[in-house]
Coordinates of C-alpha atoms in Angstrom, one line a residue:
X13 CA 0.0 0.1 -0.1
X14 CA 1.1 3.6 -0.2
X15 CA 2.4 4.5 3.1
X16 CA 0.5 7.4 4.7
X17 CA 3.1 9.4 6.8
X18 CA 1.9 11.8 9.5
X19 CA 3.4 14.6 7.8
X20 CA 1.3 14.0 4.8
X21 CA -1.8 14.6 6.9
X22 CA -1.2 17.7 8.2
X23 CA -4.0 19.4 6.1
X24 CA -6.5 16.6 6.8
X25 CA -9.1 18.1 9.5
X26 CA -10.5 16.4 12.1
X27 CA -13.8 17.2 14.0
X28 CA -12.4 18.4 17.5
X29 CA -15.8 17.5 19.4
X30 CA -14.7 13.9 19.1
X31 CA -12.0 14.9 21.9
X32 CA -14.6 16.5 24.2
X33 CA -16.0 13.6 26.1
X34 CA -12.5 12.6 27.1
X35 CA -11.4 16.2 27.8
X36 CA -14.6 16.7 30.0
X37 CA -13.4 13.6 32.0
X38 CA -9.8 14.9 32.4
X39 CA -10.9 18.2 33.4
X40 CA -12.8 17.0 36.7
X41 CA -9.7 15.0 37.4
X42 CA -6.9 17.6 36.4
X43 CA -5.6 14.7 34.5
X44 CA -3.4 16.9 32.2
X45 CA -1.3 18.6 34.7
X46 CA 2.3 17.7 35.1
X47 CA 2.5 15.7 31.8
X48 CA 5.8 16.7 30.1
X49 CA 4.4 16.1 26.8
X50 CA 1.8 18.7 27.2
X51 CA 2.7 22.3 27.3
X52 CA 0.7 25.3 28.6
X53 CA -0.3 26.0 25.0
X54 CA -1.4 22.7 24.6
X55 CA -3.6 23.1 28.0
X56 CA -4.9 26.2 26.6
X57 CA -6.0 24.9 23.1
X58 CA -7.5 21.6 24.7
X59 CA -9.5 24.1 27.2
X60 CA -10.8 26.0 24.0
X61 CA -11.6 22.6 22.2
X62 CA -13.7 21.4 25.5
X63 CA -15.5 24.7 25.5
X64 CA -16.5 24.4 21.5
X65 CA -14.3 27.2 20.4
X66 CA -12.3 25.2 18.1
X67 CA -14.5 23.3 15.4
X68 CA -11.4 21.1 13.9
X69 CA -7.9 20.3 14.3
X70 CA -5.2 19.2 11.8
X71 CA -5.2 15.5 12.0
X72 CA -1.3 15.4 13.2
X73 CA -2.4 17.7 16.1
X74 CA -5.7 15.7 16.8
X75 CA -3.9 12.3 17.0
X76 CA -1.3 13.7 19.2
X77 CA -4.0 15.3 21.8
X78 CA -6.1 12.1 21.6
X79 CA -3.1 9.9 22.4
X80 CA -2.3 12.1 25.6
X81 CA -6.0 12.0 26.6
X82 CA -6.3 8.2 26.1
X83 CA -3.1 7.8 28.1
X84 CA -4.0 10.6 30.7
X85 CA -7.3 8.8 31.6
X86 CA -5.8 5.6 32.0
X87 CA -3.1 6.8 34.4
X88 CA -5.5 9.1 36.1
X89 CA -7.6 5.9 37.0
X90 CA -4.9 3.4 37.6
X91 CA -1.3 4.2 38.8
X92 CA 0.3 1.1 37.7
X93 CA -0.2 1.9 34.1
X94 CA 3.0 2.1 32.2
X95 CA 5.2 5.2 31.0
X96 CA 4.4 6.5 27.7
X97 CA 7.5 5.1 26.1
X98 CA 6.4 1.5 27.3
X99 CA 3.0 1.9 26.4
X100 CA 4.2 2.9 23.0
X101 CA 6.3 -0.2 22.6
X102 CA 3.6 -2.3 23.6
X103 CA 1.3 -0.7 21.2
X104 CA 3.8 -1.5 18.4
X105 CA 4.3 -5.2 19.7
X106 CA 0.4 -5.7 19.6
X107 CA 0.0 -4.6 16.2
X108 CA 3.0 -6.4 14.9
X109 CA 1.8 -9.6 16.7
X110 CA -1.9 -9.8 15.5
X111 CA -1.1 -8.8 12.1
X112 CA 0.4 -12.3 11.7
X113 CA -3.0 -13.7 11.7
X114 CA -4.7 -15.3 8.9
X115 CA -8.2 -14.7 9.4
X116 CA -10.4 -12.4 11.6
X117 CA -11.2 -15.2 14.1
X118 CA -7.6 -15.8 14.4
X119 CA -6.8 -12.0 15.1
X120 CA -9.4 -11.8 17.8
X121 CA -7.5 -14.8 19.6
X122 CA -4.3 -13.1 19.1
X123 CA -5.5 -10.2 20.6
X124 CA -6.9 -12.2 23.7
X125 CA -3.5 -14.1 23.9
X126 CA -1.4 -10.8 23.9
X127 CA -3.4 -9.2 26.4
X128 CA -3.3 -12.1 28.8
X129 CA 0.5 -11.9 28.6
X130 CA 0.6 -8.4 29.6
X131 CA -0.3 -8.7 33.3
X132 CA 0.3 -4.7 33.7
X133 CA -2.2 -4.1 30.8
X134 CA -4.9 -4.8 33.4
X135 CA -8.1 -5.4 31.3
X136 CA -9.3 -8.7 30.0
X137 CA -10.6 -9.7 26.5
X138 CA -13.1 -12.3 25.9
X139 CA -14.7 -13.5 22.3
X140 CA -17.5 -15.9 21.6
X141 CA -20.3 -16.5 19.3
X142 CA -24.1 -17.1 19.7
X143 CA -25.9 -18.1 16.6
X144 CA -25.2 -15.7 13.6
X145 CA -23.5 -13.0 16.1
X146 CA -20.0 -12.9 17.4
X147 CA -18.8 -11.0 20.3
X148 CA -15.5 -9.1 21.1
X149 CA -15.9 -8.3 24.9
X150 CA -13.7 -5.8 27.2
X151 CA -13.7 -5.8 30.6
X152 CA -11.8 -2.8 32.3
X153 CA -12.6 -3.5 35.8
X154 CA -9.2 -5.2 36.5
X155 CA -7.6 -2.1 35.2
X156 CA -9.9 0.7 36.6
X157 CA -12.6 0.4 39.4
X158 CA -14.6 3.1 37.7
X159 CA -13.6 3.5 34.3
X160 CA -15.1 6.8 32.4
X161 CA -17.4 6.2 29.7
X162 CA -14.9 8.1 27.3
X163 CA -12.2 5.7 28.2
X164 CA -14.4 2.8 27.7
X165 CA -15.7 4.0 24.4
X166 CA -12.1 5.0 23.1
X167 CA -10.9 1.5 23.9
X168 CA -13.9 -0.3 22.2
X169 CA -13.5 2.1 19.2
X170 CA -9.6 1.2 19.1
X171 CA -10.2 -2.5 18.7
X172 CA -13.2 -1.8 16.1
X173 CA -10.4 0.1 14.0
X174 CA -8.1 -2.6 14.3
X175 CA -10.1 -5.3 13.5
X176 CA -11.7 -3.6 10.6
X177 CA -8.2 -2.3 9.2
X178 CA -6.5 -5.8 9.6
X179 CA -9.2 -7.1 7.0
X180 CA -9.7 -4.1 5.0
X181 CA -13.4 -3.9 5.5
X182 CA -15.5 -2.5 8.3
X183 CA -17.0 -5.1 10.7
X184 CA -20.6 -5.7 10.2
X185 CA -21.7 -4.5 13.6
X186 CA -25.1 -5.2 14.9
X187 CA -24.6 -3.3 18.2
X188 CA -22.4 -1.7 20.7
X189 CA -22.7 -2.6 24.1
X190 CA -21.2 -0.4 27.0
X191 CA -21.1 -1.4 30.9
X192 CA -21.3 2.3 31.8
X193 CA -24.1 5.1 32.3
X194 CA -24.7 7.2 29.1
X195 CA -22.9 10.6 29.2
X196 CA -25.0 13.6 28.7
X197 CA -24.9 14.2 24.9
X198 CA -23.5 10.8 24.1
X199 CA -20.1 10.2 22.5
X200 CA -19.9 11.6 19.0
X201 CA -17.3 8.9 18.1
X202 CA -19.5 6.2 18.5
X203 CA -22.1 7.9 16.2
X204 CA -19.8 7.2 13.4
X205 CA -20.4 3.3 13.7
X206 CA -24.0 3.7 12.5
X207 CA -25.5 1.1 15.0
X208 CA -27.4 1.4 18.2
X209 CA -25.3 1.9 21.1
X210 CA -26.6 0.4 24.6
X211 CA -25.6 1.6 27.8
X212 CA -25.9 0.3 31.4
X213 CA -25.2 -3.2 29.8
X214 CA -23.3 -6.0 31.8
X215 CA -20.6 -6.3 29.1
X216 CA -18.6 -4.1 27.2
X217 CA -18.4 -5.4 23.7
X218 CA -18.6 -5.1 19.9
X219 CA -21.5 -7.3 18.6
X220 CA -21.1 -8.2 14.8
X221 CA -21.9 -10.7 12.1
X222 CA -20.2 -14.2 12.7
X223 CA -19.6 -14.8 9.1
X224 CA -17.1 -11.7 9.6
X225 CA -14.6 -14.1 11.5
X226 CA -14.1 -15.9 8.3
X227 CA -12.5 -12.9 6.5
X228 CA -8.9 -13.1 5.4
X229 CA -6.4 -10.7 6.9
X230 CA -5.2 -8.4 4.3
X231 CA -2.3 -6.5 6.1
X232 CA 1.2 -7.2 6.8
X233 CA 4.0 -6.0 8.8
X234 CA 5.0 -3.4 6.0
X235 CA 1.4 -1.7 6.3
X236 CA 2.4 -0.8 10.0
X237 CA 5.0 1.6 8.8
X238 CA 4.2 5.3 9.3
X239 CA 0.5 4.3 10.6
X240 CA 0.6 2.8 14.1
X241 CA -0.4 5.9 15.6
X242 CA -2.9 6.7 13.2
X243 CA -4.5 3.3 13.6
X244 CA -4.4 3.6 17.5
X245 CA -5.3 7.3 18.0
X246 CA -7.6 8.6 15.1
X247 CA -11.2 7.3 15.8
X248 CA -12.0 7.9 12.2
X249 CA -9.2 5.9 10.9
X250 CA -11.1 3.2 9.1
X251 CA -13.5 5.7 7.9
X252 CA -10.8 8.2 6.6
X253 CA -9.5 5.4 4.3
X254 CA -6.1 4.1 5.4
X255 CA -7.5 1.4 3.0
X256 CA -6.1 0.8 -0.3
X257 CA -8.7 0.0 -3.2
X258 CA -6.9 -3.2 -4.2
X259 CA -7.0 -4.3 -0.6
X260 CA -10.8 -3.5 -0.3
X261 CA -11.4 -5.4 -3.8
X262 CA -9.5 -8.5 -2.6
X263 CA -11.2 -8.7 0.7
X264 CA -14.6 -8.4 -1.2
X265 CA -13.8 -10.9 -3.7
X266 CA -12.4 -13.5 -0.9
X267 CA -15.7 -12.9 0.8
X268 CA -17.9 -13.8 -2.3
X269 CA -15.7 -17.0 -2.8
X270 CA -16.3 -18.2 0.9
X271 CA -20.2 -17.1 0.2
X272 CA -20.2 -19.7 -2.6
X273 CA -21.2 -17.2 -5.2
X274 CA -19.5 -16.5 -8.4
X275 CA -16.7 -14.1 -8.6
X276 CA -18.1 -10.8 -9.9
X277 CA -16.5 -8.9 -12.7
X278 CA -15.1 -5.6 -12.7
X279 CA -18.4 -3.9 -13.4
X280 CA -19.9 -5.7 -10.4
X281 CA -17.2 -4.5 -8.1
X282 CA -17.6 -1.0 -9.5
X283 CA -21.4 -1.2 -8.4
X284 CA -20.6 -2.7 -5.3
X285 CA -18.3 0.3 -4.3
X286 CA -20.7 2.6 -5.7
X287 CA -18.0 4.0 -8.0
X288 CA -17.8 4.4 -11.9
X289 CA -15.6 1.5 -13.6
X290 CA -13.3 4.2 -14.7
X291 CA -12.7 5.2 -11.1
X292 CA -12.2 1.8 -10.1
X293 CA -9.6 1.2 -12.6
X294 CA -7.8 4.4 -11.8
X295 CA -7.6 4.0 -8.4
X296 CA -6.1 0.4 -8.8
X297 CA -3.7 1.7 -11.3
X298 CA -2.4 4.4 -8.9
X299 CA -1.8 1.2 -6.6
X300 CA 0.2 -0.3 -9.4
X301 CA -2.3 -3.1 -10.1
X302 CA -5.5 -4.0 -12.0
X303 CA -8.6 -5.8 -11.1
X304 CA -7.7 -8.6 -13.3
X305 CA -4.7 -9.2 -11.4
X306 CA -6.6 -8.7 -8.0
X307 CA -9.2 -11.0 -9.2
X308 CA -6.3 -13.7 -10.3
X309 CA -4.7 -13.6 -6.9
X310 CA -8.0 -14.4 -5.3
X311 CA -9.0 -17.1 -7.8
X312 CA -5.5 -18.9 -7.0
X313 CA -5.9 -18.7 -3.3
X314 CA -9.8 -19.8 -3.6
X315 CA -8.7 -22.5 -6.1
X316 CA -6.3 -24.0 -3.7
X317 CA -8.8 -23.9 -0.9
X318 CA -11.4 -25.7 -2.8
X319 CA -9.1 -28.2 -4.2
X320 CA -8.1 -28.9 -0.6
X321 CA -11.4 -29.5 0.6
X322 CA -12.0 -31.9 -2.1
X323 CA -15.8 -31.6 -2.0
X324 CA -16.2 -29.7 -5.3
X325 CA -15.6 -31.1 -9.0
X326 CA -13.6 -29.3 -11.5
X327 CA -16.8 -28.1 -13.3
X328 CA -18.0 -26.5 -10.4
X329 CA -14.8 -24.9 -9.0
X330 CA -14.2 -23.3 -12.6
X331 CA -17.7 -22.0 -12.7
X332 CA -17.5 -20.5 -9.2
X333 CA -14.1 -18.8 -10.1
X334 CA -15.3 -17.4 -13.2
X335 CA -13.8 -19.3 -15.9
X336 CA -15.5 -20.1 -18.9
X337 CA -14.8 -23.7 -18.8
X338 CA -12.6 -26.5 -17.0
X339 CA -9.7 -26.1 -19.8
X340 CA -9.2 -22.4 -18.9
X341 CA -9.2 -23.2 -15.2
X342 CA -6.5 -26.1 -15.6
X343 CA -4.5 -23.7 -17.9
X344 CA -4.5 -20.9 -15.3
X345 CA -3.8 -23.0 -12.5
X346 CA -0.9 -24.7 -14.4
X347 CA 0.7 -21.1 -14.8
X348 CA 0.0 -20.5 -11.0
X349 CA 1.6 -23.4 -9.4
X350 CA 3.2 -25.4 -12.5
X351 CA 1.0 -28.4 -11.7
X352 CA -2.4 -29.5 -12.6
X353 CA -5.4 -28.9 -10.3
X354 CA -6.0 -32.6 -10.2
X355 CA -2.2 -33.3 -9.1
X356 CA -2.8 -30.5 -6.4
X357 CA -5.6 -32.2 -5.0
X358 CA -4.0 -35.6 -4.8
X359 CA -0.9 -34.1 -3.2
X360 CA -3.4 -32.5 -0.6
X361 CA -5.2 -35.8 0.0
X362 CA -1.9 -37.7 0.8
X363 CA -0.8 -34.8 3.1
X364 CA -3.9 -35.2 5.0
X365 CA -3.6 -39.0 5.3
X366 CA -0.3 -38.7 6.8
X367 CA -1.4 -36.3 9.3

């Protein structure tokens, strides 16, 4: 992907009211006092934001303030939270760890495993499913006895953005449940999610479509470069579009394949993303690829999956992957792997028997 550096985002404006809930909570605790990274000018500016005198902030400035606010809230509630430097290292290690996942389900489990290892981190993570719903649950009680609603919202939003960013597609949220009272005026950051927010719930959690768990992770370590602070401290990071068009197309095509539907053509993709065909082609060219190239990658991956499963015949596999006939599929597979699809299936069956 084209790495988005902080310096290139200075002209991107962020609505400053997204900071207000945290600032209001901090003002009652005097939580910004004595922080070395916060100057007198910063405090004066943040007071102006809390009073509604500043409508928008440049993105780099906003991200810095959002980072300071979340860290300050944590440290004001729980004194054993690590220093900012150690917290940043933990954040980098966390993102580097979960980006290795293959699917969203794997990523949720890795997030839980990583958090369990960090005893100093304090809060706990749980995951689960019920019917067609999946749950990503947070319990901040081990970390703070009385977490403020703004800190709970910011933490939950952090994980929503992470999980959406990993798969290059937003979680299909059903609801957001918060184990805290509703603040006066609500939290504008949560309204960006476009779902009902329930307060006074027994558990703080993201509730989303369980089918999302099968989504493939589209990110790698190289995508983290220059973007870690944006991922962690910009509540609109996913909506703002750190997502390349190629990754969005790849994620969607993979999802179509998993749903056992025919892989769409470029016109279908343009309709799905609500853009013109020429716009789709231009954006992919800017990322040094094309729809056919992205589709070929997905066809190859899905072909391997279908052949390993061994439940579909060659005719059906060719049809689902969008090939005119088995001969066309066979030629493409030989080009990808150097062997016939039938050989690949036989090799996979032999490997399974050895296991």
